[in-house]
């Protein structure tokens, strides 16, 4: 497969780390943030970019695990990494033979976006190279033995990132001309007499290096929301909770089917996504939603948050009802909600409690429900 201009673009993803600096006992590309490993975030980004195939350079010890993750992606192969970064790139270049443009990327930079990948590819086509980098924001000094020896002009300083993208022929020539170990391919490219061309990168495209990076990475891409709803009980209505019909002599009154549990879950998801609540999106003055199955409203909200790049991490909900006993129906309710949320039952918990005969719930005048939701954000979702 070639890009629209006929060029074959291949990526080499370097996954030869051990995780020692992060404090992990295993390769950090296998570490999960949300429901994905670092490597899966990287592969997702390349799958949405102009790159036509991906070569992963991995340690032999990690090869089976990396291959298992890569198996669900098209045009991805795994090769042996080397004892140095330079050697791993060389192994990847051999497997990428025949391409026109090659993208070198660190597997420990999981939040790269398709847009940045494509920007570096365009630069490589125009100038022979496209090196992602961001302007330095801190003042940088040279020091020796704990003493500052020189101040550097920050206006001229850039912090190198990956992807670093090149004409395949030129990068192979650069490797043939140079010896030694280099910290990145831009350094080697320059040492061979070529001119590395900078593409403005993204500060979010950080490299996971220290234990703090593992902790800081997750909260930035998860959000929590809460929801609550209450409806009166009345005769002549069916009782529906979580989309399940519950045998009872009374049902909940409302504009829709008055499914108080589904409404609470829906509001929790909307809250986490910073969207208006269910009453704003589906007002009780709208004839189109009169008597509607509340699972359809939940389905609509799931589509909205998916379009924003969110997936449901987990939901925890509780129903407040004096009668009937809901325990026999909890399993069916969880399955019903999971079908709409498109997740497994381990991520959806539903419980029930009475109000000890206190208030409108205890007096059997109504039912209430509360819910909390964790959403996981995919930063690559809308980046193209």
mmCIF file of C-alpha atoms in Angstrom:
data_model
loop_
_atom_site.group_PDB
_atom_site.id
_atom_site.type_symbol
_atom_site.label_atom_id
_atom_site.label_comp_id
_atom_site.label_asym_id
_atom_site.label_seq_id
_atom_site.Cartn_x
_atom_site.Cartn_y
_atom_site.Cartn_z
ATOM 1 C CA UNK A 1 0.000 0.000 0.000
ATOM 2 C CA UNK A 2 1.344 3.441 -0.939
ATOM 3 C CA UNK A 3 0.384 6.964 0.121
ATOM 4 C CA UNK A 4 -1.694 9.145 -2.186
ATOM 5 C CA UNK A 5 1.424 10.536 -3.920
ATOM 6 C CA UNK A 6 2.793 7.064 -4.641
ATOM 7 C CA UNK A 7 5.402 6.991 -1.882
ATOM 8 C CA UNK A 8 5.727 3.927 0.327
ATOM 9 C CA UNK A 9 5.981 5.146 3.937
ATOM 10 C CA UNK A 10 7.192 2.714 6.594
ATOM 11 C CA UNK A 11 7.582 3.268 10.325
ATOM 12 C CA UNK A 12 10.172 1.695 12.600
ATOM 13 C CA UNK A 13 8.960 1.658 16.217
ATOM 14 C CA UNK A 14 11.688 1.094 18.793
ATOM 15 C CA UNK A 15 10.578 -1.064 21.717
ATOM 16 C CA UNK A 16 13.870 -2.313 23.080
ATOM 17 C CA UNK A 17 13.688 -0.709 26.547
ATOM 18 C CA UNK A 18 13.611 -2.586 29.833
ATOM 19 C CA UNK A 19 11.564 -0.231 32.023
ATOM 20 C CA UNK A 20 14.352 0.122 34.616
ATOM 21 C CA UNK A 21 14.247 3.936 34.791
ATOM 22 C CA UNK A 22 10.477 3.868 35.283
ATOM 23 C CA UNK A 23 10.821 1.407 38.162
ATOM 24 C CA UNK A 24 8.963 -1.290 36.246
ATOM 25 C CA UNK A 25 10.125 -4.871 36.185
ATOM 26 C CA UNK A 26 9.122 -5.204 32.521
ATOM 27 C CA UNK A 27 9.313 -3.281 29.255
ATOM 28 C CA UNK A 28 7.420 -0.002 29.650
ATOM 29 C CA UNK A 29 5.761 -0.299 26.213
ATOM 30 C CA UNK A 30 3.707 -3.093 27.803
ATOM 31 C CA UNK A 31 2.507 -0.775 30.598
ATOM 32 C CA UNK A 32 -1.202 0.097 30.371
ATOM 33 C CA UNK A 33 -2.654 3.582 30.706
ATOM 34 C CA UNK A 34 -6.428 3.249 30.771
ATOM 35 C CA UNK A 35 -7.267 0.116 28.769
ATOM 36 C CA UNK A 36 -4.358 0.252 26.334
ATOM 37 C CA UNK A 37 -0.651 -0.400 26.557
ATOM 38 C CA UNK A 38 1.790 2.288 25.467
ATOM 39 C CA UNK A 39 2.504 0.256 22.341
ATOM 40 C CA UNK A 40 -1.179 0.079 21.408
ATOM 41 C CA UNK A 41 -1.500 3.865 21.641
ATOM 42 C CA UNK A 42 1.457 4.153 19.253
ATOM 43 C CA UNK A 43 0.062 1.598 16.801
ATOM 44 C CA UNK A 44 -3.347 3.305 16.875
ATOM 45 C CA UNK A 45 -1.707 6.583 15.847
ATOM 46 C CA UNK A 46 0.195 5.014 12.965
ATOM 47 C CA UNK A 47 -2.922 3.168 11.802
ATOM 48 C CA UNK A 48 -4.624 6.562 11.364
ATOM 49 C CA UNK A 49 -1.663 8.197 9.617
ATOM 50 C CA UNK A 50 -0.279 8.046 6.074
ATOM 51 C CA UNK A 51 2.129 5.267 7.124
ATOM 52 C CA UNK A 52 1.459 2.087 5.131
ATOM 53 C CA UNK A 53 3.391 -0.442 7.244
ATOM 54 C CA UNK A 54 5.073 -0.669 10.636
ATOM 55 C CA UNK A 55 8.166 -2.544 11.784
ATOM 56 C CA UNK A 56 8.561 -3.033 15.545
ATOM 57 C CA UNK A 57 12.074 -3.638 16.889
ATOM 58 C CA UNK A 58 11.700 -5.508 20.198
ATOM 59 C CA UNK A 59 13.872 -7.389 22.652
ATOM 60 C CA UNK A 60 13.761 -11.141 22.310
ATOM 61 C CA UNK A 61 12.373 -11.398 25.862
ATOM 62 C CA UNK A 62 9.390 -9.225 24.901
ATOM 63 C CA UNK A 63 8.877 -10.489 21.384
ATOM 64 C CA UNK A 64 5.967 -12.828 22.114
ATOM 65 C CA UNK A 65 4.058 -10.194 24.104
ATOM 66 C CA UNK A 66 4.709 -7.533 21.450
ATOM 67 C CA UNK A 67 3.599 -9.866 18.660
ATOM 68 C CA UNK A 68 0.375 -10.607 20.540
ATOM 69 C CA UNK A 69 -0.418 -6.889 20.755
ATOM 70 C CA UNK A 70 0.549 -6.263 17.135
ATOM 71 C CA UNK A 71 -1.572 -9.147 15.834
ATOM 72 C CA UNK A 72 -4.753 -7.069 15.735
ATOM 73 C CA UNK A 73 -3.161 -4.430 13.476
ATOM 74 C CA UNK A 74 -2.646 -4.689 9.727
ATOM 75 C CA UNK A 75 0.763 -4.502 8.041
ATOM 76 C CA UNK A 76 2.769 -4.733 11.267
ATOM 77 C CA UNK A 77 5.761 -7.023 11.734
ATOM 78 C CA UNK A 78 8.149 -7.563 14.641
ATOM 79 C CA UNK A 79 11.924 -7.899 14.309
ATOM 80 C CA UNK A 80 14.704 -8.359 16.827
ATOM 81 C CA UNK A 81 16.031 -5.233 18.492
ATOM 82 C CA UNK A 82 19.720 -4.594 19.058
ATOM 83 C CA UNK A 83 21.873 -4.040 22.117
ATOM 84 C CA UNK A 84 21.849 -0.290 21.345
ATOM 85 C CA UNK A 85 19.299 2.105 19.903
ATOM 86 C CA UNK A 86 21.448 2.510 16.825
ATOM 87 C CA UNK A 87 21.507 -1.234 16.216
ATOM 88 C CA UNK A 88 17.736 -1.500 16.700
ATOM 89 C CA UNK A 89 17.199 1.187 14.051
ATOM 90 C CA UNK A 90 19.504 -0.661 11.653
ATOM 91 C CA UNK A 91 17.540 -3.884 12.144
ATOM 92 C CA UNK A 92 14.329 -1.981 11.518
ATOM 93 C CA UNK A 93 15.724 -0.363 8.371
ATOM 94 C CA UNK A 94 16.598 -3.760 6.951
ATOM 95 C CA UNK A 95 12.995 -4.915 7.470
ATOM 96 C CA UNK A 96 11.701 -1.671 5.933
ATOM 97 C CA UNK A 97 13.636 -2.212 2.709
ATOM 98 C CA UNK A 98 11.871 -0.934 -0.384
ATOM 99 C CA UNK A 99 10.135 2.035 1.221
ATOM 100 C CA UNK A 100 10.650 5.644 0.109
ATOM 101 C CA UNK A 101 10.155 7.364 3.468
ATOM 102 C CA UNK A 102 10.956 5.890 6.882
ATOM 103 C CA UNK A 103 9.564 7.147 10.197
ATOM 104 C CA UNK A 104 11.596 6.357 13.331
ATOM 105 C CA UNK A 105 9.586 6.511 16.566
ATOM 106 C CA UNK A 106 10.126 5.586 20.208
ATOM 107 C CA UNK A 107 7.563 3.133 21.520
ATOM 108 C CA UNK A 108 7.724 4.991 24.838
ATOM 109 C CA UNK A 109 6.051 8.066 23.270
ATOM 110 C CA UNK A 110 2.455 6.805 23.343
ATOM 111 C CA UNK A 111 0.665 10.109 22.776
ATOM 112 C CA UNK A 112 2.022 10.898 19.333
ATOM 113 C CA UNK A 113 -0.764 11.989 17.001
ATOM 114 C CA UNK A 114 -1.431 11.045 13.376
ATOM 115 C CA UNK A 115 -1.208 14.732 12.537
ATOM 116 C CA UNK A 116 2.361 15.012 13.825
ATOM 117 C CA UNK A 117 3.382 11.810 12.046
ATOM 118 C CA UNK A 118 1.988 13.137 8.765
ATOM 119 C CA UNK A 119 3.677 16.526 9.278
ATOM 120 C CA UNK A 120 7.076 14.855 9.593
ATOM 121 C CA UNK A 121 6.408 12.730 6.506
ATOM 122 C CA UNK A 122 5.534 15.820 4.456
ATOM 123 C CA UNK A 123 8.754 17.486 5.588
ATOM 124 C CA UNK A 124 10.802 14.411 4.691
ATOM 125 C CA UNK A 125 9.318 14.394 1.207
ATOM 126 C CA UNK A 126 10.132 18.083 0.765
ATOM 127 C CA UNK A 127 13.504 18.359 2.544
ATOM 128 C CA UNK A 128 14.775 14.815 3.064
ATOM 129 C CA UNK A 129 13.985 14.856 6.798
ATOM 130 C CA UNK A 130 11.335 15.913 9.298
ATOM 131 C CA UNK A 131 12.400 15.915 12.949
ATOM 132 C CA UNK A 132 9.700 16.487 15.580
ATOM 133 C CA UNK A 133 10.957 18.925 18.227
ATOM 134 C CA UNK A 134 9.541 21.540 20.594
ATOM 135 C CA UNK A 135 11.095 24.836 21.723
ATOM 136 C CA UNK A 136 12.775 24.628 25.129
ATOM 137 C CA UNK A 137 10.626 26.240 27.823
ATOM 138 C CA UNK A 138 13.166 26.063 30.661
ATOM 139 C CA UNK A 139 16.379 28.033 30.908
ATOM 140 C CA UNK A 140 19.231 25.627 30.183
ATOM 141 C CA UNK A 141 22.760 25.920 31.617
ATOM 142 C CA UNK A 142 25.981 24.046 31.088
ATOM 143 C CA UNK A 143 27.504 22.883 34.360
ATOM 144 C CA UNK A 144 30.521 20.987 35.613
ATOM 145 C CA UNK A 145 30.969 19.514 39.090
ATOM 146 C CA UNK A 146 27.799 21.256 40.255
ATOM 147 C CA UNK A 147 28.920 24.692 39.038
ATOM 148 C CA UNK A 148 27.280 26.571 36.163
ATOM 149 C CA UNK A 149 29.867 27.232 33.475
ATOM 150 C CA UNK A 150 27.777 28.654 30.638
ATOM 151 C CA UNK A 151 24.344 30.104 29.943
ATOM 152 C CA UNK A 152 22.683 29.002 26.712
ATOM 153 C CA UNK A 153 20.340 31.117 24.614
ATOM 154 C CA UNK A 154 16.944 29.505 25.040
ATOM 155 C CA UNK A 155 15.646 31.034 21.797
ATOM 156 C CA UNK A 156 17.901 28.683 19.839
ATOM 157 C CA UNK A 157 17.250 25.544 21.877
ATOM 158 C CA UNK A 158 14.880 22.780 20.812
ATOM 159 C CA UNK A 159 13.994 19.560 22.621
ATOM 160 C CA UNK A 160 14.136 16.599 20.263
ATOM 161 C CA UNK A 161 11.233 14.175 20.032
ATOM 162 C CA UNK A 162 10.176 11.393 17.729
ATOM 163 C CA UNK A 163 8.888 10.749 15.129
ATOM 164 C CA UNK A 164 12.034 11.520 13.167
ATOM 165 C CA UNK A 165 11.324 10.934 9.508
ATOM 166 C CA UNK A 166 13.734 10.641 6.590
ATOM 167 C CA UNK A 167 14.269 9.753 2.989
ATOM 168 C CA UNK A 168 14.918 6.038 3.341
ATOM 169 C CA UNK A 169 17.862 6.161 0.939
ATOM 170 C CA UNK A 170 19.468 9.102 2.739
ATOM 171 C CA UNK A 171 19.104 7.582 6.209
ATOM 172 C CA UNK A 172 20.551 4.266 5.041
ATOM 173 C CA UNK A 173 23.457 6.196 3.492
ATOM 174 C CA UNK A 174 23.941 8.073 6.770
ATOM 175 C CA UNK A 175 24.170 4.808 8.703
ATOM 176 C CA UNK A 176 26.644 3.424 6.153
ATOM 177 C CA UNK A 177 28.881 6.489 6.519
ATOM 178 C CA UNK A 178 28.985 6.739 10.328
ATOM 179 C CA UNK A 179 30.214 4.634 13.216
ATOM 180 C CA UNK A 180 29.415 4.777 16.893
ATOM 181 C CA UNK A 181 26.309 5.199 19.011
ATOM 182 C CA UNK A 182 23.974 8.176 18.711
ATOM 183 C CA UNK A 183 21.188 9.396 20.999
ATOM 184 C CA UNK A 184 18.853 9.974 18.075
ATOM 185 C CA UNK A 185 18.768 9.697 14.309
ATOM 186 C CA UNK A 186 18.899 13.448 13.748
ATOM 187 C CA UNK A 187 22.383 13.462 15.320
ATOM 188 C CA UNK A 188 23.543 10.613 13.082
ATOM 189 C CA UNK A 189 21.944 12.236 10.014
ATOM 190 C CA UNK A 190 23.851 15.465 10.681
ATOM 191 C CA UNK A 191 27.114 13.599 11.348
ATOM 192 C CA UNK A 192 26.831 12.067 7.871
ATOM 193 C CA UNK A 193 26.628 15.521 6.296
ATOM 194 C CA UNK A 194 22.872 15.804 5.881
ATOM 195 C CA UNK A 195 20.736 18.646 7.244
ATOM 196 C CA UNK A 196 18.007 17.667 9.752
ATOM 197 C CA UNK A 197 14.844 19.719 9.192
ATOM 198 C CA UNK A 198 12.753 20.538 12.288
ATOM 199 C CA UNK A 199 8.980 20.097 12.416
ATOM 200 C CA UNK A 200 7.272 21.698 15.397
ATOM 201 C CA UNK A 201 6.183 18.882 17.668
ATOM 202 C CA UNK A 202 3.637 18.659 20.474
ATOM 203 C CA UNK A 203 4.410 19.037 24.183
ATOM 204 C CA UNK A 204 1.898 16.268 24.903
ATOM 205 C CA UNK A 205 4.135 13.909 22.913
ATOM 206 C CA UNK A 206 6.158 13.142 26.014
ATOM 207 C CA UNK A 207 8.428 10.181 26.503
ATOM 208 C CA UNK A 208 7.514 7.916 29.397
ATOM 209 C CA UNK A 209 10.814 7.729 31.277
ATOM 210 C CA UNK A 210 10.444 8.080 35.063
ATOM 211 C CA UNK A 211 7.988 6.649 37.632
ATOM 212 C CA UNK A 212 6.324 10.078 37.785
ATOM 213 C CA UNK A 213 5.528 9.844 34.064
ATOM 214 C CA UNK A 214 3.522 6.684 34.687
ATOM 215 C CA UNK A 215 1.442 8.402 37.362
ATOM 216 C CA UNK A 216 0.994 11.708 35.575
ATOM 217 C CA UNK A 217 0.114 10.044 32.290
ATOM 218 C CA UNK A 218 -3.139 8.465 33.383
ATOM 219 C CA UNK A 219 -5.116 11.304 35.068
ATOM 220 C CA UNK A 220 -4.690 13.574 32.060
ATOM 221 C CA UNK A 221 -6.653 11.079 29.977
ATOM 222 C CA UNK A 222 -9.369 9.984 32.381
ATOM 223 C CA UNK A 223 -12.400 11.884 33.669
ATOM 224 C CA UNK A 224 -14.972 11.092 36.351
ATOM 225 C CA UNK A 225 -18.637 12.065 36.392
ATOM 226 C CA UNK A 226 -21.629 11.535 38.665
ATOM 227 C CA UNK A 227 -25.346 11.322 37.997
ATOM 228 C CA UNK A 228 -28.516 11.204 40.089
ATOM 229 C CA UNK A 229 -32.207 10.849 39.296
ATOM 230 C CA UNK A 230 -35.499 10.331 41.120
ATOM 231 C CA UNK A 231 -38.990 9.485 39.865
ATOM 232 C CA UNK A 232 -42.355 9.025 41.606
ATOM 233 C CA UNK A 233 -44.093 5.673 41.688
ATOM 234 C CA UNK A 234 -47.632 5.333 40.380
ATOM 235 C CA UNK A 235 -50.112 2.620 39.436
ATOM 236 C CA UNK A 236 -50.660 1.655 35.817
ATOM 237 C CA UNK A 237 -47.012 1.957 34.740
ATOM 238 C CA UNK A 238 -44.422 -0.747 34.132
ATOM 239 C CA UNK A 239 -41.335 -0.685 36.353
ATOM 240 C CA UNK A 240 -38.213 -0.574 34.196
ATOM 241 C CA UNK A 241 -34.705 -0.377 35.640
ATOM 242 C CA UNK A 242 -31.616 -0.541 33.462
ATOM 243 C CA UNK A 243 -33.826 -1.539 30.542
ATOM 244 C CA UNK A 244 -35.182 -4.584 32.423
ATOM 245 C CA UNK A 245 -38.878 -5.007 33.202
ATOM 246 C CA UNK A 246 -39.280 -5.700 36.938
ATOM 247 C CA UNK A 247 -42.502 -7.323 38.197
ATOM 248 C CA UNK A 248 -44.210 -4.863 40.601
ATOM 249 C CA UNK A 249 -47.638 -3.395 41.228
ATOM 250 C CA UNK A 250 -46.347 0.125 40.472
ATOM 251 C CA UNK A 251 -44.112 1.744 37.902
ATOM 252 C CA UNK A 252 -42.124 4.973 37.656
ATOM 253 C CA UNK A 253 -43.784 8.072 36.267
ATOM 254 C CA UNK A 254 -42.038 10.290 33.752
ATOM 255 C CA UNK A 255 -41.943 11.659 30.202
ATOM 256 C CA UNK A 256 -39.967 8.683 28.907
ATOM 257 C CA UNK A 257 -40.164 5.176 30.349
ATOM 258 C CA UNK A 258 -38.858 6.806 33.577
ATOM 259 C CA UNK A 259 -35.987 4.339 33.914
ATOM 260 C CA UNK A 260 -34.378 6.059 36.884
ATOM 261 C CA UNK A 261 -31.260 3.879 36.849
ATOM 262 C CA UNK A 262 -30.498 4.388 33.170
ATOM 263 C CA UNK A 263 -31.066 8.130 33.609
ATOM 264 C CA UNK A 264 -28.520 8.267 36.447
ATOM 265 C CA UNK A 265 -25.952 6.325 34.405
ATOM 266 C CA UNK A 266 -26.574 8.561 31.383
ATOM 267 C CA UNK A 267 -26.079 11.695 33.443
ATOM 268 C CA UNK A 268 -22.872 10.306 34.960
ATOM 269 C CA UNK A 269 -21.431 9.764 31.475
ATOM 270 C CA UNK A 270 -22.509 13.228 30.338
ATOM 271 C CA UNK A 271 -20.998 14.746 33.483
ATOM 272 C CA UNK A 272 -17.649 13.063 32.865
ATOM 273 C CA UNK A 273 -17.599 14.264 29.247
ATOM 274 C CA UNK A 274 -18.488 17.872 30.183
ATOM 275 C CA UNK A 275 -21.728 17.661 28.200
ATOM 276 C CA UNK A 276 -25.164 19.057 29.178
ATOM 277 C CA UNK A 277 -27.301 16.787 31.340
ATOM 278 C CA UNK A 278 -30.059 14.516 30.121
ATOM 279 C CA UNK A 279 -32.780 17.078 30.830
ATOM 280 C CA UNK A 280 -31.104 19.574 28.505
ATOM 281 C CA UNK A 281 -30.360 17.128 25.710
ATOM 282 C CA UNK A 282 -33.723 15.341 25.911
ATOM 283 C CA UNK A 283 -36.223 17.778 27.464
ATOM 284 C CA UNK A 284 -39.581 16.497 28.692
ATOM 285 C CA UNK A 285 -41.262 18.984 26.338
ATOM 286 C CA UNK A 286 -40.075 17.065 23.265
ATOM 287 C CA UNK A 287 -42.839 14.838 21.832
ATOM 288 C CA UNK A 288 -40.206 12.701 20.103
ATOM 289 C CA UNK A 289 -39.000 11.303 23.419
ATOM 290 C CA UNK A 290 -42.396 10.716 25.018
ATOM 291 C CA UNK A 291 -42.518 7.140 26.300
ATOM 292 C CA UNK A 292 -39.110 6.403 24.753
ATOM 293 C CA UNK A 293 -36.951 3.499 25.900
ATOM 294 C CA UNK A 294 -34.259 5.191 28.014
ATOM 295 C CA UNK A 295 -31.663 2.751 26.696
ATOM 296 C CA UNK A 296 -32.018 4.556 23.359
ATOM 297 C CA UNK A 297 -31.095 7.815 25.090
ATOM 298 C CA UNK A 298 -28.104 6.106 26.691
ATOM 299 C CA UNK A 299 -27.098 4.744 23.292
ATOM 300 C CA UNK A 300 -27.246 8.240 21.812
ATOM 301 C CA UNK A 301 -25.068 9.608 24.630
ATOM 302 C CA UNK A 302 -22.522 6.807 24.166
ATOM 303 C CA UNK A 303 -22.259 7.793 20.515
ATOM 304 C CA UNK A 304 -21.724 11.442 21.456
ATOM 305 C CA UNK A 305 -18.913 10.711 23.902
ATOM 306 C CA UNK A 306 -17.325 8.251 21.457
ATOM 307 C CA UNK A 307 -17.267 10.991 18.819
ATOM 308 C CA UNK A 308 -15.353 13.120 21.343
ATOM 309 C CA UNK A 309 -12.753 10.370 21.771
ATOM 310 C CA UNK A 310 -13.967 8.857 25.068
ATOM 311 C CA UNK A 311 -14.609 5.254 26.000
ATOM 312 C CA UNK A 312 -16.402 4.070 29.131
ATOM 313 C CA UNK A 313 -13.865 2.831 31.673
ATOM 314 C CA UNK A 314 -16.331 1.696 34.300
ATOM 315 C CA UNK A 315 -19.732 2.511 35.784
ATOM 316 C CA UNK A 316 -20.886 2.044 39.364
ATOM 317 C CA UNK A 317 -24.548 2.615 40.175
ATOM 318 C CA UNK A 318 -26.956 2.139 43.068
ATOM 319 C CA UNK A 319 -30.778 2.014 43.081
ATOM 320 C CA UNK A 320 -32.702 3.243 46.144
ATOM 321 C CA UNK A 321 -35.985 1.332 46.382
ATOM 322 C CA UNK A 322 -37.991 0.083 49.355
ATOM 323 C CA UNK A 323 -39.750 -2.518 47.206
ATOM 324 C CA UNK A 324 -39.485 -4.760 45.280
ATOM 325 C CA UNK A 325 -36.341 -6.726 46.094
ATOM 326 C CA UNK A 326 -33.985 -6.095 43.206
ATOM 327 C CA UNK A 327 -31.224 -8.585 43.947
ATOM 328 C CA UNK A 328 -32.699 -11.316 41.673
ATOM 329 C CA UNK A 329 -32.659 -8.852 38.754
ATOM 330 C CA UNK A 330 -29.193 -7.300 39.169
ATOM 331 C CA UNK A 331 -27.513 -9.705 36.751
ATOM 332 C CA UNK A 332 -30.007 -8.982 33.979
ATOM 333 C CA UNK A 333 -29.733 -5.236 34.610
ATOM 334 C CA UNK A 334 -25.942 -5.316 34.362
ATOM 335 C CA UNK A 335 -26.073 -7.277 31.112
ATOM 336 C CA UNK A 336 -28.623 -4.888 29.671
ATOM 337 C CA UNK A 337 -26.485 -1.842 30.446
ATOM 338 C CA UNK A 338 -23.319 -3.548 29.179
ATOM 339 C CA UNK A 339 -24.942 -4.217 25.831
ATOM 340 C CA UNK A 340 -25.494 -0.498 25.312
ATOM 341 C CA UNK A 341 -22.202 0.617 26.843
ATOM 342 C CA UNK A 342 -20.380 -1.983 24.716
ATOM 343 C CA UNK A 343 -18.262 -3.175 27.596
ATOM 344 C CA UNK A 344 -18.042 -6.287 29.731
ATOM 345 C CA UNK A 345 -19.786 -6.871 33.052
ATOM 346 C CA UNK A 346 -16.584 -6.469 35.048
ATOM 347 C CA UNK A 347 -16.771 -2.741 34.247
ATOM 348 C CA UNK A 348 -20.406 -2.197 35.251
ATOM 349 C CA UNK A 349 -21.506 -2.613 38.858
ATOM 350 C CA UNK A 350 -25.094 -2.190 40.028
ATOM 351 C CA UNK A 351 -26.281 -2.472 43.614
ATOM 352 C CA UNK A 352 -29.549 -1.788 45.417
ATOM 353 C CA UNK A 353 -30.517 -0.569 48.857
ATOM 354 C CA UNK A 354 -33.636 0.423 50.764
ATOM 355 C CA UNK A 355 -34.223 3.689 52.588
ATOM 356 C CA UNK A 356 -35.237 2.004 55.860
ATOM 357 C CA UNK A 357 -38.793 3.343 55.391
ATOM 358 C CA UNK A 358 -37.555 6.954 55.440
ATOM 359 C CA UNK A 359 -38.527 9.666 52.956
ATOM 360 C CA UNK A 360 -40.262 9.245 49.625
ATOM 361 C CA UNK A 361 -38.271 6.105 48.840
ATOM 362 C CA UNK A 362 -38.942 4.509 52.211
ATOM 363 C CA UNK A 363 -42.627 5.407 51.985
ATOM 364 C CA UNK A 364 -42.754 3.778 48.534
ATOM 365 C CA UNK A 365 -43.669 7.032 46.840
ATOM 366 C CA UNK A 366 -40.707 6.965 44.511
ATOM 367 C CA UNK A 367 -37.334 5.501 43.564
ATOM 368 C CA UNK A 368 -33.947 7.123 43.122
ATOM 369 C CA UNK A 369 -30.623 6.122 41.613
ATOM 370 C CA UNK A 370 -27.085 7.420 41.690
ATOM 371 C CA UNK A 371 -24.152 6.569 39.430
ATOM 372 C CA UNK A 372 -20.517 7.396 38.829
ATOM 373 C CA UNK A 373 -18.614 6.902 35.600
ATOM 374 C CA UNK A 374 -14.971 6.846 34.568
ATOM 375 C CA UNK A 375 -14.265 7.845 30.972
ATOM 376 C CA UNK A 376 -10.933 7.232 29.246
ATOM 377 C CA UNK A 377 -9.869 9.726 26.597
ATOM 378 C CA UNK A 378 -7.927 8.702 23.498
ATOM 379 C CA UNK A 379 -5.826 11.781 22.568
ATOM 380 C CA UNK A 380 -5.351 10.448 19.044
ATOM 381 C CA UNK A 381 -9.066 10.111 18.282
ATOM 382 C CA UNK A 382 -9.717 13.486 16.665
ATOM 383 C CA UNK A 383 -6.179 14.496 15.818
ATOM 384 C CA UNK A 384 -6.336 14.145 12.062
#
